[in-house]
Amino acid sequence: MKNLINSQDLTKIELEKLFVLSDKMNKRQKKYDDSLKGFVIATLFYEPSTRTRLSFESAIQKLGAGLISTENAKESGSAKKGETLEDTIKIIQGYADMIILRHFDNDSSDRALKVASVPIINAGAGNGEHPPQGLLDIYTIRQYKKEINNTSIAIIGDLKNGRTVHSLIKLLCLYENITFYGFSVKGLELPKNYIEYIESHNAKYFICKDFSEIPSDVNFIYQTRIQTERLENKNFSIEDIILNKERFSRFSENTYIMHPLPRTNEISTDLDDDKRSIYFKQAHNGIPTKMALIYSIIKDFYKNKKHF
Ligand code: NCD
């Protein structure tokens, strides 16, 4: 694997290898400390980010690589002066051995890849995809359910613009007998192409109009925020999709609540102390999975060069 642009680029074997390596990174095996010393990695972010950028930057430093970073490239970088993404990539690749890109255009990472001479990781592209989040989400599923096959998951909220949901769907579809229950805010339904993707991979998609239509023994509830920054009409009511203690009370002892975060009000804070609320632990899985991802890509890309 030499880049990560779209989730469907990952095979099941690559994904499984990344999980095994993530487990090792989680245990902080000495071997990986400073394993990327001498490499420099750039984070180039045109959209706001806390978790994704900081977890990538922490992972980079834990591996001993150097970091160069722009946190608001849209406003403070050369884009403000009219530079194209392609030109910016051509410049940064002279400074860094890998570029981690977040951008507001869905095809940004594909465009970057076309001109890049260093590996590119898509860390969020418009309302399209966010593969590193999908990776950490499935790693979390694997931690709590052991087996990824036979997983049922309710995806809730903004299924139209939530790029983390899109990547999660594609990665889960690599496994057997996956069932999705989609409960969206009206007008923010899962786009048809994703429903077709699910069905063409022998997984199932059921549309739910209410919390009560989600089976009480579903394995995971994956809640998402309305992506207001991408919406012209911001007047969507989230009342119906808010998950609180009362609505969660009918779910099983083995139903876990996930969220890519940040949340607005769609998960009530009264659920934070419930042991089935795993969204903060999920966010922390960003470190080992990103360490594994960066290490694997650098190793593969530079295998005949530098110190590999
Ligand atoms: C998500 C994103 O940026 O798509 N955040 C993240 O990376 N964890 C989800 C969101 O912003 O709603």
Tab-separated table of C-alpha atoms and ligand atoms in Angstrom:
chain	number	residue	atom	x	y	z
A	1	MET	CA	0.000	0.000	0.000
A	2	LYS	CA	1.635	3.219	-1.158
A	3	ASN	CA	-1.169	5.733	-0.545
A	4	LEU	CA	-4.601	5.816	1.082
A	5	ILE	CA	-7.040	7.793	-1.031
A	6	ASN	CA	-10.343	5.864	-1.047
A	7	SER	CA	-11.450	3.123	1.336
A	8	GLN	CA	-12.118	0.694	-1.503
A	9	ASP	CA	-8.379	0.790	-2.292
A	10	LEU	CA	-7.778	-1.260	0.867
A	11	THR	CA	-8.059	-5.034	0.624
A	12	LYS	CA	-9.221	-7.137	3.524
A	13	ILE	CA	-5.706	-8.582	3.869
A	14	GLU	CA	-4.165	-5.097	4.063
A	15	LEU	CA	-6.768	-4.066	6.614
A	16	GLU	CA	-6.095	-7.121	8.780
A	17	LYS	CA	-2.340	-6.474	8.606
A	18	LEU	CA	-2.932	-2.890	9.701
A	19	PHE	CA	-4.937	-4.130	12.699
A	20	VAL	CA	-2.179	-6.530	13.762
A	21	LEU	CA	0.379	-3.724	13.460
A	22	SER	CA	-1.957	-1.332	15.320
A	23	ASP	CA	-2.055	-3.815	18.217
A	24	LYS	CA	1.742	-3.737	18.304
A	25	MET	CA	1.754	0.071	18.168
A	26	ASN	CA	-0.783	0.067	21.012
A	27	LYS	CA	1.666	-1.896	23.133
A	28	ARG	CA	4.349	0.648	22.167
A	29	GLN	CA	6.763	-2.034	20.996
A	30	LYS	CA	10.249	-0.502	21.288
A	31	LYS	CA	11.099	-1.539	17.761
A	32	TYR	CA	8.830	1.137	16.311
A	33	ASP	CA	10.000	4.045	18.464
A	34	ASP	CA	12.062	6.243	16.188
A	35	SER	CA	11.581	3.733	13.352
A	36	LEU	CA	10.896	6.637	10.958
A	37	LYS	CA	13.756	8.843	12.117
A	38	GLY	CA	15.052	10.845	9.183
A	39	PHE	CA	11.676	11.060	7.399
A	40	VAL	CA	9.672	14.281	7.367
A	41	ILE	CA	5.877	14.186	7.098
A	42	ALA	CA	3.590	17.115	6.238
A	43	THR	CA	0.022	17.609	7.430
A	44	LEU	CA	-1.763	19.901	4.989
A	45	PHE	CA	-5.221	20.762	6.314
A	46	TYR	CA	-7.618	23.106	4.490
A	47	GLU	CA	-10.515	22.357	6.877
A	48	PRO	CA	-10.811	22.494	10.672
A	49	SER	CA	-9.609	19.501	12.644
A	50	THR	CA	-8.613	18.680	16.196
A	51	ARG	CA	-8.604	14.892	16.533
A	52	THR	CA	-7.461	13.906	13.069
A	53	ARG	CA	-4.627	16.401	12.764
A	54	LEU	CA	-3.358	16.071	16.320
A	55	SER	CA	-3.579	12.279	16.335
A	56	PHE	CA	-1.690	12.141	13.023
A	57	GLU	CA	0.916	14.531	14.405
A	58	SER	CA	1.235	12.558	17.620
A	59	ALA	CA	1.577	9.301	15.642
A	60	ILE	CA	4.245	10.896	13.422
A	61	GLN	CA	6.277	11.976	16.441
A	62	LYS	CA	5.893	8.653	18.249
A	63	LEU	CA	7.451	7.028	15.177
A	64	GLY	CA	10.331	9.499	15.367
A	65	ALA	CA	9.630	11.273	12.077
A	66	GLY	CA	9.891	15.024	11.699
A	67	LEU	CA	6.712	17.025	11.196
A	68	ILE	CA	5.823	20.112	9.178
A	69	SER	CA	2.280	21.298	9.504
A	70	THR	CA	-0.278	23.797	8.277
A	71	GLU	CA	-3.487	23.822	10.243
A	72	ASN	CA	-5.495	26.295	8.214
A	73	ALA	CA	-4.130	26.105	4.697
A	74	LYS	CA	-7.248	27.638	3.176
A	75	GLU	CA	-6.815	30.924	5.010
A	76	SER	CA	-3.156	31.149	5.931
A	77	GLY	CA	-1.436	29.237	3.128
A	78	SER	CA	-0.764	30.067	-0.500
A	79	ALA	CA	-4.330	29.021	-1.424
A	80	LYS	CA	-5.313	32.463	-0.158
A	81	LYS	CA	-3.044	33.915	-2.851
A	82	GLY	CA	-4.673	31.726	-5.495
A	83	GLU	CA	-2.293	28.764	-5.592
A	84	THR	CA	-3.877	25.531	-6.821
A	85	LEU	CA	-3.825	22.370	-4.730
A	86	GLU	CA	-1.686	20.727	-7.430
A	87	ASP	CA	0.991	23.440	-7.199
A	88	THR	CA	0.998	23.303	-3.404
A	89	ILE	CA	1.513	19.521	-3.498
A	90	LYS	CA	4.384	19.924	-5.981
A	91	ILE	CA	6.081	22.317	-3.579
A	92	ILE	CA	5.503	20.397	-0.341
A	93	GLN	CA	6.742	17.119	-1.786
A	94	GLY	CA	10.143	18.801	-2.008
A	95	TYR	CA	10.010	19.349	1.755
A	96	ALA	CA	8.336	16.157	3.016
A	97	ASP	CA	8.360	12.392	2.387
A	98	MET	CA	4.579	12.015	2.839
A	99	ILE	CA	1.606	14.404	2.723
A	100	ILE	CA	-1.488	13.957	4.874
A	101	LEU	CA	-4.229	16.010	3.268
A	102	ARG	CA	-7.609	17.293	4.416
A	103	HIS	CA	-9.500	19.377	1.886
A	104	PHE	CA	-13.023	20.598	1.144
A	105	ASP	CA	-13.189	19.065	-2.379
A	106	ASN	CA	-14.277	15.432	-2.715
A	107	ASP	CA	-11.704	14.721	-5.417
A	108	SER	CA	-8.826	16.567	-3.689
A	109	SER	CA	-6.806	13.473	-2.763
A	110	ASP	CA	-7.236	11.946	-6.232
A	111	ARG	CA	-5.995	15.234	-7.710
A	112	ALA	CA	-3.064	15.364	-5.288
A	113	LEU	CA	-2.147	11.773	-6.142
A	114	LYS	CA	-1.968	12.606	-9.859
A	115	VAL	CA	0.862	15.095	-9.334
A	116	ALA	CA	2.516	13.680	-6.210
A	117	SER	CA	5.893	11.988	-6.019
A	118	VAL	CA	5.419	11.156	-2.308
A	119	PRO	CA	2.658	9.103	-0.618
A	120	ILE	CA	-0.678	10.833	0.028
A	121	ILE	CA	-3.130	10.004	2.817
A	122	ASN	CA	-6.669	11.342	2.490
A	123	ALA	CA	-7.612	12.620	5.955
A	124	GLY	CA	-11.036	13.872	4.857
A	125	ALA	CA	-12.216	15.043	1.445
A	126	GLY	CA	-15.386	17.171	1.291
A	127	ASN	CA	-18.480	15.099	1.977
A	128	GLY	CA	-16.876	12.082	0.285
A	129	GLU	CA	-14.512	9.971	2.328
A	130	HIS	CA	-12.322	9.856	5.410
A	131	PRO	CA	-10.486	6.492	5.258
A	132	PRO	CA	-8.231	6.888	8.355
A	133	GLN	CA	-11.367	7.429	10.454
A	134	GLY	CA	-12.927	4.300	8.908
A	135	LEU	CA	-9.783	2.399	9.861
A	136	LEU	CA	-9.909	3.477	13.504
A	137	ASP	CA	-13.671	2.845	13.629
A	138	ILE	CA	-13.336	-0.750	12.458
A	139	TYR	CA	-10.344	-1.270	14.754
A	140	THR	CA	-12.653	-0.163	17.589
A	141	ILE	CA	-15.408	-2.536	16.438
A	142	ARG	CA	-12.870	-5.356	16.413
A	143	GLN	CA	-11.796	-4.459	19.955
A	144	TYR	CA	-15.299	-4.581	21.384
A	145	LYS	CA	-16.874	-7.370	19.364
A	146	LYS	CA	-13.821	-9.485	18.568
A	147	GLU	CA	-15.250	-10.675	15.268
A	148	ILE	CA	-16.078	-8.137	12.538
A	149	ASN	CA	-18.132	-10.598	10.486
A	150	ASN	CA	-21.806	-10.704	11.525
A	151	THR	CA	-21.817	-7.101	12.750
A	152	SER	CA	-24.997	-5.064	12.901
A	153	ILE	CA	-24.661	-1.300	13.141
A	154	ALA	CA	-27.115	1.603	13.212
A	155	ILE	CA	-25.772	4.652	11.400
A	156	ILE	CA	-27.534	7.816	12.497
A	157	GLY	CA	-27.579	11.535	11.667
A	158	ASP	CA	-26.188	13.136	8.534
A	159	LEU	CA	-25.700	10.123	6.303
A	160	LYS	CA	-25.536	12.289	3.205
A	161	ASN	CA	-22.562	14.481	4.137
A	162	GLY	CA	-20.896	12.460	6.878
A	163	ARG	CA	-17.733	11.259	5.187
A	164	THR	CA	-16.773	9.035	8.123
A	165	VAL	CA	-19.939	6.987	7.590
A	166	HIS	CA	-19.080	6.578	3.911
A	167	SER	CA	-15.623	5.181	4.690
A	168	LEU	CA	-16.991	2.984	7.472
A	169	ILE	CA	-19.533	1.465	5.071
A	170	LYS	CA	-16.909	0.624	2.464
A	171	LEU	CA	-14.526	-0.958	4.963
A	172	LEU	CA	-17.242	-2.942	6.766
A	173	CYS	CA	-18.432	-4.268	3.411
A	174	LEU	CA	-15.160	-6.233	3.190
A	175	TYR	CA	-16.613	-8.556	5.857
A	176	GLU	CA	-19.374	-11.175	5.878
A	177	ASN	CA	-22.970	-10.728	6.943
A	178	ILE	CA	-22.963	-7.013	7.777
A	179	THR	CA	-26.267	-5.267	8.482
A	180	PHE	CA	-26.718	-1.496	8.483
A	181	TYR	CA	-29.742	0.310	9.947
A	182	GLY	CA	-29.872	3.851	8.564
A	183	PHE	CA	-31.691	6.474	10.622
A	184	SER	CA	-31.066	9.898	9.129
A	185	VAL	CA	-32.350	13.372	9.639
A	186	LYS	CA	-34.975	13.989	6.942
A	187	GLY	CA	-33.265	15.289	3.808
A	188	LEU	CA	-29.857	13.902	4.849
A	189	GLU	CA	-30.428	10.285	3.805
A	190	LEU	CA	-27.635	7.963	2.724
A	191	PRO	CA	-26.981	8.589	-0.998
A	192	LYS	CA	-28.169	5.916	-3.398
A	193	ASN	CA	-24.659	4.986	-4.536
A	194	TYR	CA	-23.755	3.918	-0.979
A	195	ILE	CA	-26.922	1.842	-0.649
A	196	GLU	CA	-26.015	0.183	-3.958
A	197	TYR	CA	-22.465	-0.364	-2.683
A	198	ILE	CA	-23.826	-2.102	0.422
A	199	GLU	CA	-26.191	-4.290	-1.572
A	200	SER	CA	-23.624	-5.211	-4.189
A	201	HIS	CA	-21.355	-6.446	-1.375
A	202	ASN	CA	-23.979	-8.797	0.043
A	203	ALA	CA	-24.580	-6.619	3.051
A	204	LYS	CA	-28.026	-5.375	4.091
A	205	TYR	CA	-29.403	-1.869	4.489
A	206	PHE	CA	-32.624	-1.137	6.370
A	207	ILE	CA	-34.060	2.358	6.591
A	208	CYS	CA	-35.407	3.283	10.037
A	209	LYS	CA	-37.829	6.145	10.624
A	210	ASP	CA	-37.483	6.119	14.377
A	211	PHE	CA	-35.185	4.875	17.149
A	212	SER	CA	-37.783	2.211	17.915
A	213	GLU	CA	-37.173	0.628	14.481
A	214	ILE	CA	-33.538	-0.109	15.344
A	215	PRO	CA	-33.321	-3.615	16.850
A	216	SER	CA	-32.540	-3.429	20.555
A	217	ASP	CA	-29.732	-5.970	20.170
A	218	VAL	CA	-27.869	-4.058	17.447
A	219	ASN	CA	-24.108	-4.341	18.077
A	220	PHE	CA	-23.196	-0.687	17.533
A	221	ILE	CA	-24.909	2.670	17.268
A	222	TYR	CA	-22.764	5.017	15.177
A	223	GLN	CA	-24.019	8.529	15.768
A	224	THR	CA	-22.922	11.525	13.646
A	225	ARG	CA	-23.130	15.298	13.674
A	226	ILE	CA	-25.080	17.308	11.086
A	227	GLN	CA	-22.410	18.737	8.788
A	228	THR	CA	-23.827	22.273	8.966
A	229	GLU	CA	-20.734	23.802	7.361
A	230	ARG	CA	-21.655	21.962	4.149
A	231	LEU	CA	-25.357	22.843	4.185
A	232	GLU	CA	-27.021	25.884	2.689
A	233	ASN	CA	-30.205	25.311	4.647
A	234	LYS	CA	-28.998	24.874	8.224
A	235	ASN	CA	-32.473	24.497	9.716
A	236	PHE	CA	-32.452	20.775	10.274
A	237	SER	CA	-33.960	19.636	13.538
A	238	ILE	CA	-31.942	16.947	15.310
A	239	GLU	CA	-34.532	16.396	18.050
A	240	ASP	CA	-35.619	12.989	16.717
A	241	ILE	CA	-32.102	11.603	16.417
A	242	ILE	CA	-30.744	12.696	19.793
A	243	LEU	CA	-29.578	9.674	21.734
A	244	ASN	CA	-30.097	10.065	25.468
A	245	LYS	CA	-30.327	7.802	28.484
A	246	GLU	CA	-34.045	7.245	28.058
A	247	ARG	CA	-33.871	6.332	24.365
A	248	PHE	CA	-30.857	4.126	24.972
A	249	SER	CA	-32.518	2.262	27.857
A	250	ARG	CA	-34.155	-0.338	25.578
A	251	PHE	CA	-30.846	-1.375	23.997
A	252	SER	CA	-28.868	-4.432	25.012
A	253	GLU	CA	-25.992	-4.628	27.466
A	254	ASN	CA	-23.818	-5.379	24.447
A	255	THR	CA	-24.825	-2.403	22.290
A	256	TYR	CA	-21.975	0.110	22.100
A	257	ILE	CA	-22.270	3.777	21.167
A	258	MET	CA	-19.713	5.235	18.749
A	259	HIS	CA	-19.252	8.709	17.262
A	260	PRO	CA	-16.385	10.059	15.128
A	261	LEU	CA	-16.645	13.309	17.137
A	262	PRO	CA	-16.922	16.222	17.524
A	263	ARG	CA	-20.490	15.910	18.774
A	264	THR	CA	-22.908	18.756	19.008
A	265	ASN	CA	-25.994	17.601	20.945
A	266	GLU	CA	-26.769	14.330	19.189
A	267	ILE	CA	-25.444	12.242	22.084
A	268	SER	CA	-26.584	13.527	25.409
A	269	THR	CA	-23.806	13.909	28.005
A	270	ASP	CA	-25.892	11.840	30.417
A	271	LEU	CA	-24.629	8.802	28.481
A	272	ASP	CA	-20.935	9.614	28.898
A	273	ASP	CA	-20.535	7.501	32.039
A	274	ASP	CA	-22.251	4.452	30.541
A	275	LYS	CA	-19.658	1.741	29.941
A	276	ARG	CA	-21.196	1.165	26.509
A	277	SER	CA	-20.296	4.716	25.429
A	278	ILE	CA	-16.994	4.136	23.716
A	279	TYR	CA	-16.608	7.319	21.655
A	280	PHE	CA	-13.700	8.732	23.650
A	281	LYS	CA	-11.849	5.414	23.565
A	282	GLN	CA	-12.632	5.255	19.847
A	283	ALA	CA	-10.909	8.640	19.358
A	284	HIS	CA	-7.821	7.361	21.187
A	285	ASN	CA	-7.585	4.452	18.766
A	286	GLY	CA	-6.569	7.112	16.251
A	287	ILE	CA	-3.010	6.868	17.558
A	288	PRO	CA	-2.127	3.178	17.032
A	289	THR	CA	-4.066	2.952	13.764
A	290	LYS	CA	-2.406	6.068	12.347
A	291	MET	CA	1.027	4.870	13.493
A	292	ALA	CA	0.376	1.581	11.692
A	293	LEU	CA	-0.917	3.334	8.587
A	294	ILE	CA	1.976	5.792	8.286
A	295	TYR	CA	4.594	3.142	9.028
A	296	SER	CA	3.158	0.655	6.481
A	297	ILE	CA	2.890	3.217	3.698
A	298	ILE	CA	6.368	4.681	4.250
A	299	LYS	CA	7.880	1.211	4.454
A	300	ASP	CA	6.220	0.092	1.227
A	301	PHE	CA	6.877	3.306	-0.687
A	302	TYR	CA	10.539	3.667	0.287
A	303	LYS	CA	11.455	-0.014	0.502
A	304	ASN	CA	14.360	0.246	-1.897
A	305	LYS	CA	15.474	3.618	-0.670
A	306	LYS	CA	16.585	5.271	2.550
A	307	HIS	CA	16.840	2.941	5.516
A	308	PHE	CA	14.263	0.299	4.537
B	1	NCD	C1	-15.100	13.981	11.291
B	1	NCD	C2	-14.748	14.660	9.980
B	1	NCD	O1	-13.934	15.576	9.963
B	1	NCD	O2	-15.312	14.227	8.997
B	1	NCD	N1	-14.240	14.314	12.345
B	1	NCD	C3	-13.132	13.544	12.532
B	1	NCD	O3	-12.250	13.524	11.713
B	1	NCD	N2	-13.116	12.750	13.612
B	1	NCD	C4	-16.522	14.078	11.674
B	1	NCD	C5	-17.154	15.442	11.787
B	1	NCD	O4	-16.494	16.473	11.660
B	1	NCD	O5	-18.355	15.467	12.019
